[in-house]
Amino acid sequence: MKTSKKLVFLRFSSLGDVAITIPLIRCFLSKYPDISITFVTKNFYVPLLQEFKNLEILELESKGRHKGLKGLLNLYSDIKELNPIGIVDLHGSLRTNILRLLFFFSSIRYKKIHKGRIEKKLLTRKSNKVLVPLIHVTHRYGEVLRKIGFPVDLSDHEYPLKFILPKKFNNSFFNSKLKWIGIAPFAKHVGKIYPLDLTQKVISFLQRENQVFLLGSDGDEEKKLQVWEKAYSNVHSLAGKYSFSDQLKIISNLDIMISMDSANGHIATNYDIPVITIWGVTHPYAGFSPWNQTNERSILSDRSLYPQIPTSVYGNICPKGYENCMRTITPEKIIETVRKTMSQTSS
């Protein structure tokens, strides 16, 4: 039976930020089965949400119907036509602030995320940092739901079953009895990318007794990953070979994920995969570490040598001389963390 009450969730980008919404949506739909969700986001992110039956997508056409100020008016009209009981703004951008102003004159409730910009500035300023853990973004999302009248308890969260791999994956390396390790060596900003020569050492060692699946985008990243794939027998690049939807199925079946401070860590943790994150100029205290992972799985650059870390929340600021901060993390440290994590999760 189709539900009549609906909430609209706004989270236009980025991939990692959309992935972070998944635990919250699971808890919400479990607690409020009579209320549906329309999620406004870009089409590329839709596979992240494919597990939810009581969720529809309103595609954000940022280069078409929803482009510019006129496009925002169109988006306002599209959302209003859905007749929702409330709007959950998980984005908090200029565009959604304009939408909030438009909805101020309607009877539809609108609540937005509190991003904590002041405490983030204190955390990332060059000197006299206030180096304390901030609220995790998952809980910031949850606070928006509470304010709009639908609180959820994330401690009630339940992970879904792993995806069953399609028959087209039943070739030699997908049938291997080795442990599956995913490695996502890239990030949007250079200050968050572990040096590739050190990454190769990690890959070279781990692939001796495990299967290593490399994740990255099409194009330049794909070409770099192909070099490692050709060099090692137990290394397989997924970039350019499988759709995003298929890659999610593979990720859900990993034994462990190694990720930069990037989207792949958030995606893997949504499937209850142990995630080891490697941190450069950013820091887990900003509240963007993979949700529900232990602290020892976050491997940090040496702040005694690079005291300005974290230089920013998103890694877009890399001060002069900080380009090599991640070289303070040895391949041996990463390998040892992988071994320890595997031992803990297999016992």
mmCIF file of C-alpha atoms in Angstrom:
data_model
loop_
_atom_site.group_PDB
_atom_site.id
_atom_site.type_symbol
_atom_site.label_atom_id
_atom_site.label_comp_id
_atom_site.label_asym_id
_atom_site.label_seq_id
_atom_site.Cartn_x
_atom_site.Cartn_y
_atom_site.Cartn_z
ATOM 1 C CA MET A 1 0.000 0.000 0.000
ATOM 2 C CA LYS A 2 1.422 3.372 -1.014
ATOM 3 C CA THR A 3 2.140 5.675 1.899
ATOM 4 C CA SER A 4 0.634 9.153 1.848
ATOM 5 C CA LYS A 5 3.021 10.953 4.177
ATOM 6 C CA LYS A 6 6.365 11.956 2.768
ATOM 7 C CA LEU A 7 9.570 13.690 3.835
ATOM 8 C CA VAL A 8 11.929 15.244 1.298
ATOM 9 C CA PHE A 9 15.651 14.834 1.972
ATOM 10 C CA LEU A 10 18.095 17.254 0.342
ATOM 11 C CA ARG A 11 21.703 16.135 -0.183
ATOM 12 C CA PHE A 12 22.912 17.099 -3.633
ATOM 13 C CA SER A 13 26.572 16.069 -3.299
ATOM 14 C CA SER A 14 29.207 14.805 -2.768
ATOM 15 C CA LEU A 15 29.466 11.011 -3.038
ATOM 16 C CA GLY A 16 30.810 10.586 0.490
ATOM 17 C CA ASP A 17 28.230 12.923 2.019
ATOM 18 C CA VAL A 18 25.402 11.051 0.330
ATOM 19 C CA ALA A 19 26.869 7.722 1.488
ATOM 20 C CA ILE A 20 26.897 8.995 5.081
ATOM 21 C CA THR A 21 23.098 9.372 4.983
ATOM 22 C CA ILE A 22 22.540 5.604 4.563
ATOM 23 C CA PRO A 23 22.595 4.506 8.246
ATOM 24 C CA LEU A 24 20.199 7.321 9.117
ATOM 25 C CA ILE A 25 17.768 6.375 6.346
ATOM 26 C CA ARG A 26 17.816 2.724 7.440
ATOM 27 C CA CYS A 27 16.913 3.708 11.004
ATOM 28 C CA PHE A 28 14.256 6.168 9.846
ATOM 29 C CA LEU A 29 12.432 3.787 7.508
ATOM 30 C CA SER A 30 12.571 1.049 10.120
ATOM 31 C CA LYS A 31 11.048 3.265 12.806
ATOM 32 C CA TYR A 32 8.582 5.124 10.575
ATOM 33 C CA PRO A 33 7.412 2.594 7.943
ATOM 34 C CA ASP A 34 4.313 4.658 7.157
ATOM 35 C CA ILE A 35 6.373 7.612 5.960
ATOM 36 C CA SER A 36 8.204 7.583 2.647
ATOM 37 C CA ILE A 37 11.232 9.574 1.530
ATOM 38 C CA THR A 38 11.904 11.475 -1.646
ATOM 39 C CA PHE A 39 15.655 12.037 -1.858
ATOM 40 C CA VAL A 40 16.836 14.964 -3.975
ATOM 41 C CA THR A 41 20.295 14.237 -5.351
ATOM 42 C CA LYS A 42 22.295 13.721 -8.538
ATOM 43 C CA ASN A 43 21.592 10.716 -10.710
ATOM 44 C CA PHE A 44 25.091 9.239 -10.255
ATOM 45 C CA TYR A 45 24.469 8.691 -6.543
ATOM 46 C CA VAL A 46 21.226 6.753 -6.993
ATOM 47 C CA PRO A 47 22.842 3.257 -6.693
ATOM 48 C CA LEU A 48 23.780 4.104 -3.100
ATOM 49 C CA LEU A 49 20.068 4.240 -2.299
ATOM 50 C CA GLN A 50 18.899 1.209 -4.276
ATOM 51 C CA GLU A 51 18.370 -0.928 -1.162
ATOM 52 C CA PHE A 52 15.384 1.166 -0.027
ATOM 53 C CA LYS A 53 11.918 0.218 -1.268
ATOM 54 C CA ASN A 54 10.128 3.127 0.398
ATOM 55 C CA LEU A 55 12.357 5.789 -1.141
ATOM 56 C CA GLU A 56 12.023 7.661 -4.407
ATOM 57 C CA ILE A 57 14.527 9.890 -6.175
ATOM 58 C CA LEU A 58 13.987 13.403 -7.423
ATOM 59 C CA GLU A 59 16.958 13.841 -9.721
ATOM 60 C CA LEU A 60 18.764 17.154 -9.387
ATOM 61 C CA GLU A 61 19.311 18.352 -12.943
ATOM 62 C CA SER A 62 21.991 20.907 -12.098
ATOM 63 C CA LYS A 63 22.908 21.402 -15.762
ATOM 64 C CA GLY A 64 19.335 21.418 -16.993
ATOM 65 C CA ARG A 65 15.984 22.064 -15.360
ATOM 66 C CA HIS A 66 17.480 23.000 -11.976
ATOM 67 C CA LYS A 67 20.325 25.202 -13.205
ATOM 68 C CA GLY A 68 20.725 28.707 -11.766
ATOM 69 C CA LEU A 69 18.136 30.812 -9.968
ATOM 70 C CA LYS A 70 15.384 29.861 -12.404
ATOM 71 C CA GLY A 71 16.328 26.249 -11.801
ATOM 72 C CA LEU A 72 15.929 26.700 -8.049
ATOM 73 C CA LEU A 73 12.440 28.017 -8.645
ATOM 74 C CA ASN A 74 11.754 24.912 -10.724
ATOM 75 C CA LEU A 75 13.140 22.718 -7.946
ATOM 76 C CA TYR A 76 10.969 24.524 -5.418
ATOM 77 C CA SER A 77 7.956 23.856 -7.620
ATOM 78 C CA ASP A 78 8.928 20.188 -8.122
ATOM 79 C CA ILE A 79 9.280 19.607 -4.374
ATOM 80 C CA LYS A 80 6.115 21.487 -3.476
ATOM 81 C CA GLU A 81 4.176 19.385 -5.965
ATOM 82 C CA LEU A 82 5.094 16.306 -3.903
ATOM 83 C CA ASN A 83 3.112 17.768 -0.997
ATOM 84 C CA PRO A 84 5.605 16.641 1.682
ATOM 85 C CA ILE A 85 5.016 17.042 5.408
ATOM 86 C CA GLY A 86 8.548 18.338 5.816
ATOM 87 C CA ILE A 87 11.920 19.006 4.201
ATOM 88 C CA VAL A 88 15.129 17.641 5.733
ATOM 89 C CA ASP A 89 18.042 19.759 4.495
ATOM 90 C CA LEU A 90 21.220 17.723 4.984
ATOM 91 C CA HIS A 91 23.213 19.925 2.626
ATOM 92 C CA GLY A 92 23.175 23.440 4.071
ATOM 93 C CA SER A 93 24.482 25.142 0.930
ATOM 94 C CA LEU A 94 23.662 28.462 -0.700
ATOM 95 C CA ARG A 95 21.180 26.730 -2.993
ATOM 96 C CA THR A 96 19.343 25.008 -0.175
ATOM 97 C CA ASN A 97 19.337 28.212 1.859
ATOM 98 C CA ILE A 98 17.510 29.885 -1.010
ATOM 99 C CA LEU A 99 15.065 26.978 -1.068
ATOM 100 C CA ARG A 100 14.585 27.427 2.651
ATOM 101 C CA LEU A 101 13.658 31.072 2.070
ATOM 102 C CA LEU A 102 11.145 30.065 -0.598
ATOM 103 C CA PHE A 103 9.545 27.467 1.663
ATOM 104 C CA PHE A 104 9.340 29.997 4.506
ATOM 105 C CA PHE A 105 6.196 31.312 2.852
ATOM 106 C CA SER A 106 4.609 27.856 2.627
ATOM 107 C CA SER A 107 3.063 25.598 5.262
ATOM 108 C CA ILE A 108 5.746 22.941 4.722
ATOM 109 C CA ARG A 109 8.194 22.526 7.605
ATOM 110 C CA TYR A 110 11.848 22.993 6.721
ATOM 111 C CA LYS A 111 14.794 22.078 8.959
ATOM 112 C CA LYS A 112 18.465 22.331 8.014
ATOM 113 C CA ILE A 113 21.753 20.904 9.199
ATOM 114 C CA HIS A 114 23.896 22.802 11.682
ATOM 115 C CA LYS A 115 27.379 22.380 10.242
ATOM 116 C CA GLY A 116 29.303 23.697 13.247
ATOM 117 C CA ARG A 117 31.353 26.118 11.216
ATOM 118 C CA ILE A 118 32.728 27.985 14.253
ATOM 119 C CA GLU A 119 34.164 24.900 15.962
ATOM 120 C CA LYS A 120 35.526 23.682 12.615
ATOM 121 C CA LYS A 121 37.388 26.969 12.202
ATOM 122 C CA LEU A 122 38.876 26.534 15.668
ATOM 123 C CA LEU A 123 39.929 22.998 14.737
ATOM 124 C CA THR A 124 41.580 23.950 11.432
ATOM 125 C CA ARG A 125 43.194 27.321 12.191
ATOM 126 C CA LYS A 126 46.995 27.458 11.913
ATOM 127 C CA SER A 127 47.767 28.018 15.593
ATOM 128 C CA ASN A 128 46.056 27.732 18.978
ATOM 129 C CA LYS A 129 43.909 24.921 17.636
ATOM 130 C CA VAL A 130 41.065 23.553 19.694
ATOM 131 C CA LEU A 131 41.876 19.933 18.938
ATOM 132 C CA VAL A 132 38.789 18.117 20.191
ATOM 133 C CA PRO A 133 36.482 15.634 18.437
ATOM 134 C CA LEU A 134 33.502 17.350 16.826
ATOM 135 C CA ILE A 135 30.049 15.861 16.342
ATOM 136 C CA HIS A 136 30.101 13.216 13.643
ATOM 137 C CA VAL A 137 28.188 14.271 10.541
ATOM 138 C CA THR A 138 25.916 11.219 10.859
ATOM 139 C CA HIS A 139 24.673 12.606 14.166
ATOM 140 C CA ARG A 140 24.376 16.092 12.651
ATOM 141 C CA TYR A 141 22.073 14.545 10.065
ATOM 142 C CA GLY A 142 20.159 12.835 12.843
ATOM 143 C CA GLU A 143 19.698 16.145 14.647
ATOM 144 C CA VAL A 144 17.864 17.542 11.609
ATOM 145 C CA LEU A 145 15.389 14.665 11.784
ATOM 146 C CA ARG A 146 14.917 15.276 15.497
ATOM 147 C CA LYS A 147 14.164 18.948 14.901
ATOM 148 C CA ILE A 148 11.558 18.134 12.294
ATOM 149 C CA GLY A 149 9.841 15.715 14.678
ATOM 150 C CA PHE A 150 11.158 12.284 13.658
ATOM 151 C CA PRO A 151 14.007 11.321 15.994
ATOM 152 C CA VAL A 152 15.899 8.097 15.351
ATOM 153 C CA ASP A 153 18.297 6.125 17.515
ATOM 154 C CA LEU A 154 21.378 5.120 15.541
ATOM 155 C CA SER A 155 22.112 2.417 18.110
ATOM 156 C CA ASP A 156 19.121 0.581 16.589
ATOM 157 C CA HIS A 157 20.851 0.451 13.216
ATOM 158 C CA GLU A 158 20.977 -2.915 11.456
ATOM 159 C CA TYR A 159 23.204 -3.734 8.504
ATOM 160 C CA PRO A 160 21.657 -5.292 5.392
ATOM 161 C CA LEU A 161 22.648 -8.638 3.964
ATOM 162 C CA LYS A 162 25.607 -8.574 1.625
ATOM 163 C CA PHE A 163 24.793 -8.307 -2.046
ATOM 164 C CA ILE A 164 24.740 -11.592 -3.927
ATOM 165 C CA LEU A 165 27.245 -11.244 -6.733
ATOM 166 C CA PRO A 166 25.698 -11.677 -10.197
ATOM 167 C CA LYS A 167 26.667 -14.697 -12.296
ATOM 168 C CA LYS A 168 28.738 -12.494 -14.592
ATOM 169 C CA PHE A 169 31.229 -12.129 -11.702
ATOM 170 C CA ASN A 170 31.753 -15.894 -11.447
ATOM 171 C CA ASN A 171 35.178 -15.989 -13.024
ATOM 172 C CA SER A 172 38.477 -17.195 -11.606
ATOM 173 C CA PHE A 173 39.379 -14.332 -9.307
ATOM 174 C CA PHE A 174 35.879 -13.760 -7.891
ATOM 175 C CA ASN A 175 35.758 -17.427 -6.888
ATOM 176 C CA SER A 176 39.031 -17.213 -4.992
ATOM 177 C CA LYS A 177 39.153 -18.423 -1.394
ATOM 178 C CA LEU A 178 41.627 -15.677 -0.511
ATOM 179 C CA LYS A 179 40.628 -12.741 1.658
ATOM 180 C CA TRP A 180 39.329 -9.757 -0.314
ATOM 181 C CA ILE A 181 40.968 -6.406 0.349
ATOM 182 C CA GLY A 182 39.734 -3.226 -1.296
ATOM 183 C CA ILE A 183 42.137 -0.333 -1.729
ATOM 184 C CA ALA A 184 40.941 3.123 -2.778
ATOM 185 C CA PRO A 185 44.193 5.085 -3.146
ATOM 186 C CA PHE A 186 42.833 8.362 -4.498
ATOM 187 C CA ALA A 187 40.998 11.389 -3.136
ATOM 188 C CA LYS A 188 39.772 14.686 -4.515
ATOM 189 C CA HIS A 189 42.657 16.694 -3.014
ATOM 190 C CA VAL A 190 46.368 15.857 -3.165
ATOM 191 C CA GLY A 191 46.811 16.439 0.580
ATOM 192 C CA LYS A 192 44.661 13.354 1.207
ATOM 193 C CA ILE A 193 46.446 10.925 -1.155
ATOM 194 C CA TYR A 194 48.990 8.491 0.282
ATOM 195 C CA PRO A 195 52.161 8.615 -1.885
ATOM 196 C CA LEU A 196 51.726 6.193 -4.738
ATOM 197 C CA ASP A 197 55.195 4.676 -4.379
ATOM 198 C CA LEU A 198 54.334 3.735 -0.786
ATOM 199 C CA THR A 199 50.894 2.540 -1.852
ATOM 200 C CA GLN A 200 52.601 0.176 -4.281
ATOM 201 C CA LYS A 201 54.603 -1.335 -1.420
ATOM 202 C CA VAL A 202 51.398 -1.962 0.504
ATOM 203 C CA ILE A 203 49.744 -3.532 -2.543
ATOM 204 C CA SER A 204 52.800 -5.638 -3.341
ATOM 205 C CA PHE A 205 52.857 -7.142 0.132
ATOM 206 C CA LEU A 206 49.138 -7.653 0.663
ATOM 207 C CA GLN A 207 48.521 -9.312 -2.702
ATOM 208 C CA ARG A 208 50.865 -12.179 -1.794
ATOM 209 C CA GLU A 209 48.213 -13.814 0.379
ATOM 210 C CA ASN A 210 45.081 -11.837 -0.475
ATOM 211 C CA GLN A 211 43.125 -10.611 -3.435
ATOM 212 C CA VAL A 212 43.374 -6.857 -3.821
ATOM 213 C CA PHE A 213 40.626 -4.907 -5.582
ATOM 214 C CA LEU A 214 41.555 -1.379 -6.639
ATOM 215 C CA LEU A 215 38.905 1.324 -6.747
ATOM 216 C CA GLY A 216 39.016 4.621 -8.564
ATOM 217 C CA SER A 217 37.331 6.718 -11.202
ATOM 218 C CA ASP A 218 37.553 6.350 -14.968
ATOM 219 C CA GLY A 219 40.314 8.190 -16.805
ATOM 220 C CA ASP A 220 43.668 9.017 -15.200
ATOM 221 C CA GLU A 221 42.980 7.037 -12.027
ATOM 222 C CA GLU A 222 41.938 4.052 -14.101
ATOM 223 C CA LYS A 223 45.215 4.149 -16.051
ATOM 224 C CA LYS A 224 47.307 4.270 -12.867
ATOM 225 C CA LEU A 225 45.422 1.353 -11.366
ATOM 226 C CA GLN A 226 45.936 -0.706 -14.525
ATOM 227 C CA VAL A 227 49.719 -0.490 -14.012
ATOM 228 C CA TRP A 228 49.418 -2.253 -10.658
ATOM 229 C CA GLU A 229 46.907 -4.724 -12.019
ATOM 230 C CA LYS A 230 49.343 -5.789 -14.735
ATOM 231 C CA ALA A 231 52.265 -5.970 -12.300
ATOM 232 C CA TYR A 232 50.696 -8.328 -9.749
ATOM 233 C CA SER A 233 48.760 -11.560 -10.210
ATOM 234 C CA ASN A 234 46.355 -11.046 -7.297
ATOM 235 C CA VAL A 235 45.507 -7.420 -8.042
ATOM 236 C CA HIS A 236 42.359 -6.451 -9.962
ATOM 237 C CA SER A 237 41.259 -2.940 -10.876
ATOM 238 C CA LEU A 238 37.517 -2.302 -10.908
ATOM 239 C CA ALA A 239 37.796 1.152 -12.484
ATOM 240 C CA GLY A 240 36.331 1.360 -15.956
ATOM 241 C CA LYS A 241 35.269 -2.308 -15.917
ATOM 242 C CA TYR A 242 32.214 -2.317 -13.704
ATOM 243 C CA SER A 243 29.371 0.098 -13.182
ATOM 244 C CA PHE A 244 29.086 1.969 -9.907
ATOM 245 C CA SER A 245 26.190 -0.294 -8.959
ATOM 246 C CA ASP A 246 28.274 -3.417 -9.575
ATOM 247 C CA GLN A 247 31.209 -1.979 -7.648
ATOM 248 C CA LEU A 248 28.921 -1.527 -4.639
ATOM 249 C CA LYS A 249 28.087 -5.240 -4.792
ATOM 250 C CA ILE A 250 31.780 -6.115 -4.762
ATOM 251 C CA ILE A 251 32.537 -3.689 -1.924
ATOM 252 C CA SER A 252 29.798 -5.274 0.204
ATOM 253 C CA ASN A 253 31.642 -8.595 -0.065
ATOM 254 C CA LEU A 254 35.096 -7.336 0.935
ATOM 255 C CA ASP A 255 36.861 -8.532 4.068
ATOM 256 C CA ILE A 256 38.514 -5.148 4.583
ATOM 257 C CA MET A 257 38.753 -1.732 2.926
ATOM 258 C CA ILE A 258 41.765 0.588 2.890
ATOM 259 C CA SER A 259 40.730 4.114 1.980
ATOM 260 C CA MET A 260 41.932 7.648 2.081
ATOM 261 C CA ASP A 261 39.680 10.222 3.763
ATOM 262 C CA SER A 262 37.282 9.709 0.861
ATOM 263 C CA ALA A 263 33.939 8.289 -0.199
ATOM 264 C CA ASN A 264 34.959 4.648 -0.497
ATOM 265 C CA GLY A 265 35.510 4.402 3.246
ATOM 266 C CA HIS A 266 31.977 5.654 3.900
ATOM 267 C CA ILE A 267 30.540 3.285 1.318
ATOM 268 C CA ALA A 268 32.302 0.238 2.778
ATOM 269 C CA THR A 269 31.314 0.971 6.364
ATOM 270 C CA ASN A 270 27.661 1.004 5.287
ATOM 271 C CA TYR A 271 28.044 -2.715 4.579
ATOM 272 C CA ASP A 272 29.740 -3.474 7.913
ATOM 273 C CA ILE A 273 33.158 -3.792 6.280
ATOM 274 C CA PRO A 274 36.171 -2.985 8.523
ATOM 275 C CA VAL A 275 37.641 0.237 7.115
ATOM 276 C CA ILE A 276 41.212 1.419 7.584
ATOM 277 C CA THR A 277 41.539 5.105 6.731
ATOM 278 C CA ILE A 278 44.784 6.923 6.000
ATOM 279 C CA TRP A 279 44.822 10.600 6.909
ATOM 280 C CA GLY A 280 46.961 13.412 5.486
ATOM 281 C CA VAL A 281 46.120 17.084 6.016
ATOM 282 C CA THR A 282 42.643 16.222 7.320
ATOM 283 C CA HIS A 283 41.776 14.614 10.648
ATOM 284 C CA PRO A 284 38.978 12.351 11.979
ATOM 285 C CA TYR A 285 38.209 14.932 14.683
ATOM 286 C CA ALA A 286 36.369 16.982 12.030
ATOM 287 C CA GLY A 287 33.573 14.400 12.136
ATOM 288 C CA PHE A 288 33.969 12.768 8.727
ATOM 289 C CA SER A 289 35.586 9.465 9.625
ATOM 290 C CA PRO A 290 33.788 6.299 8.479
ATOM 291 C CA TRP A 291 30.852 5.757 10.810
ATOM 292 C CA ASN A 292 30.962 3.046 13.465
ATOM 293 C CA GLN A 293 34.652 2.197 13.015
ATOM 294 C CA THR A 294 37.194 1.896 15.832
ATOM 295 C CA ASN A 295 39.767 4.656 16.382
ATOM 296 C CA GLU A 296 42.752 2.359 15.843
ATOM 297 C CA ARG A 297 41.673 1.901 12.239
ATOM 298 C CA SER A 298 42.441 5.581 11.549
ATOM 299 C CA ILE A 299 46.127 5.985 10.673
ATOM 300 C CA LEU A 300 47.245 9.597 11.049
ATOM 301 C CA SER A 301 50.150 11.650 9.771
ATOM 302 C CA ASP A 302 52.595 12.838 12.424
ATOM 303 C CA ARG A 303 51.274 16.088 13.917
ATOM 304 C CA SER A 304 54.471 16.672 15.859
ATOM 305 C CA LEU A 305 56.157 17.291 12.499
ATOM 306 C CA TYR A 306 53.104 18.875 10.849
ATOM 307 C CA PRO A 307 51.307 20.765 13.637
ATOM 308 C CA GLN A 308 48.893 22.610 11.333
ATOM 309 C CA ILE A 309 47.005 19.343 10.706
ATOM 310 C CA PRO A 310 44.082 19.451 10.207
ATOM 311 C CA THR A 311 44.607 22.291 7.747
ATOM 312 C CA SER A 312 40.982 22.154 6.592
ATOM 313 C CA VAL A 313 37.900 20.005 6.905
ATOM 314 C CA TYR A 314 37.873 18.752 3.311
ATOM 315 C CA GLY A 315 41.609 18.702 2.534
ATOM 316 C CA ASN A 316 41.506 21.514 0.000
ATOM 317 C CA ILE A 317 44.209 23.468 1.891
ATOM 318 C CA CYS A 318 47.722 22.006 1.817
ATOM 319 C CA PRO A 319 50.295 24.474 3.230
ATOM 320 C CA LYS A 320 53.733 24.662 1.703
ATOM 321 C CA GLY A 321 55.868 21.844 3.033
ATOM 322 C CA TYR A 322 52.881 19.659 3.929
ATOM 323 C CA GLU A 323 52.814 17.784 0.628
ATOM 324 C CA ASN A 324 54.843 14.948 2.165
ATOM 325 C CA CYS A 325 53.086 14.727 5.538
ATOM 326 C CA MET A 326 51.736 11.270 4.726
ATOM 327 C CA ARG A 327 55.255 9.928 4.329
ATOM 328 C CA THR A 328 55.325 9.850 8.114
ATOM 329 C CA ILE A 329 52.998 6.847 7.747
ATOM 330 C CA THR A 330 55.034 3.791 6.797
ATOM 331 C CA PRO A 331 53.707 0.947 4.625
ATOM 332 C CA GLU A 332 54.571 -1.354 7.518
ATOM 333 C CA LYS A 333 52.173 0.545 9.774
ATOM 334 C CA ILE A 334 49.331 0.079 7.295
ATOM 335 C CA ILE A 335 50.124 -3.608 6.792
ATOM 336 C CA GLU A 336 50.261 -4.221 10.538
ATOM 337 C CA THR A 337 46.902 -2.486 10.996
ATOM 338 C CA VAL A 338 45.426 -4.696 8.269
ATOM 339 C CA ARG A 339 46.747 -7.812 9.994
ATOM 340 C CA LYS A 340 45.454 -6.736 13.384
ATOM 341 C CA THR A 341 42.040 -5.830 12.005
ATOM 342 C CA MET A 342 41.721 -9.122 10.151
ATOM 343 C CA SER A 343 42.674 -11.013 13.298
ATOM 344 C CA GLN A 344 40.045 -9.156 15.334
ATOM 345 C CA THR A 345 37.234 -9.564 12.820
ATOM 346 C CA SER A 346 37.889 -13.227 12.066
ATOM 347 C CA SER A 347 38.075 -14.348 15.708
#
